[in-house]
Amino acid sequence: MTHNCSTPIVADGTYPFDARGVAKRFRHAAIFGALQSLQVGETMRFCNDHDPLPLLAQLDQRFGSSIKMSYVSRTPGEIVIDFMIVG
């Protein structure tokens, strides 16, 4: 299934974040900033070309149980993860 991460999905509180368009040296800082700007109940739909396992470990250390993570797509070349702020 292909996902379009360039289309805003704000009606249900889901906001796209396409990491493929962010320079690698700024990517993690941009992701942390985007997540910190969300309110409880809002979701960031993260799109990337690879599974960001080191980033996920950093997010767990930084945000702990205040973020719920779920894969939407986990196919080679298309990783889509929803990060929901839960508290």
Short mmCIF file of C-alpha atoms in Angstrom, two decimals:
data_model
loop_
_atom_site.label_atom_id
_atom_site.label_comp_id
_atom_site.label_asym_id
_atom_site.label_seq_id
_atom_site.Cartn_x
_atom_site.Cartn_y
_atom_site.Cartn_z
CA MET A 1 0.00 0.00 0.00
CA THR A 2 1.40 3.40 -0.98
CA HIS A 3 0.99 6.37 1.35
CA ASN A 4 1.13 10.00 0.35
CA CYS A 5 3.02 11.82 3.09
CA SER A 6 2.84 15.17 1.35
CA THR A 7 -0.90 15.63 1.83
CA PRO A 8 -1.92 17.24 5.14
CA ILE A 9 -4.22 14.97 7.15
CA VAL A 10 -5.22 17.37 9.88
CA ALA A 11 -8.96 16.66 10.12
CA ASP A 12 -8.37 13.70 12.43
CA GLY A 13 -5.34 15.16 14.22
CA THR A 14 -2.77 13.35 12.06
CA TYR A 15 0.07 15.42 10.60
CA PRO A 16 2.47 14.09 7.94
CA PHE A 17 6.25 14.28 8.37
CA ASP A 18 8.21 13.12 5.33
CA ALA A 19 11.78 12.63 6.57
CA ARG A 20 13.00 11.95 3.05
CA GLY A 21 12.91 15.70 2.33
CA VAL A 22 14.99 16.72 5.37
CA ALA A 23 18.79 16.83 5.22
CA LYS A 24 20.23 13.91 7.18
CA ARG A 25 22.23 16.13 9.52
CA PHE A 26 19.02 17.91 10.63
CA ARG A 27 16.60 14.99 10.49
CA HIS A 28 16.53 13.84 14.15
CA ALA A 29 16.34 17.39 15.51
CA ALA A 30 13.45 18.14 13.14
CA ILE A 31 11.61 14.98 14.21
CA PHE A 32 12.07 15.75 17.91
CA GLY A 33 10.80 19.30 17.36
CA ALA A 34 7.79 18.09 15.38
CA LEU A 35 6.84 15.60 18.09
CA GLN A 36 7.24 18.19 20.85
CA SER A 37 4.82 20.49 19.03
CA LEU A 38 2.00 17.91 19.09
CA GLN A 39 -0.78 17.94 21.66
CA VAL A 40 -2.11 14.86 23.47
CA GLY A 41 -4.20 12.81 21.04
CA GLU A 42 -2.46 14.14 17.93
CA THR A 43 -0.41 11.93 15.62
CA MET A 44 2.61 12.47 13.41
CA ARG A 45 2.65 10.18 10.37
CA PHE A 46 6.35 9.64 9.72
CA CYS A 47 7.53 8.55 6.26
CA ASN A 48 11.03 7.34 5.49
CA ASP A 49 12.89 5.16 3.01
CA HIS A 50 14.37 2.89 5.71
CA ASP A 51 13.40 1.55 9.13
CA PRO A 52 14.83 4.12 11.59
CA LEU A 53 15.75 1.77 14.43
CA PRO A 54 18.39 4.08 16.02
CA LEU A 55 15.85 6.93 15.95
CA LEU A 56 13.20 4.74 17.59
CA ALA A 57 15.63 3.97 20.43
CA GLN A 58 16.32 7.69 20.86
CA LEU A 59 12.59 8.48 20.89
CA ASP A 60 12.02 5.84 23.54
CA GLN A 61 14.76 7.35 25.72
CA ARG A 62 13.51 10.90 25.20
CA PHE A 63 9.73 10.47 25.33
CA GLY A 64 9.19 7.07 26.97
CA SER A 65 5.56 6.04 27.36
CA SER A 66 4.22 9.45 26.32
CA ILE A 67 4.38 8.33 22.67
CA LYS A 68 2.57 5.37 21.16
CA MET A 69 4.20 4.04 17.99
CA SER A 70 2.58 1.88 15.31
CA TYR A 71 3.80 0.88 11.88
CA VAL A 72 1.41 1.72 9.04
CA SER A 73 3.71 0.32 6.34
CA ARG A 74 6.93 -1.60 6.78
CA THR A 75 7.95 -2.49 3.26
CA PRO A 76 11.45 -1.99 1.81
CA GLY A 77 11.79 1.60 0.62
CA GLU A 78 8.57 2.72 2.32
CA ILE A 79 8.41 2.91 6.08
CA VAL A 80 5.41 4.71 7.53
CA ILE A 81 5.05 5.02 11.31
CA ASP A 82 2.36 6.78 13.32
CA PHE A 83 3.57 8.45 16.51
CA MET A 84 0.69 9.43 18.79
CA ILE A 85 1.13 11.62 21.82
CA VAL A 86 -0.64 9.87 24.71
CA GLY A 87 0.42 11.87 27.73
#
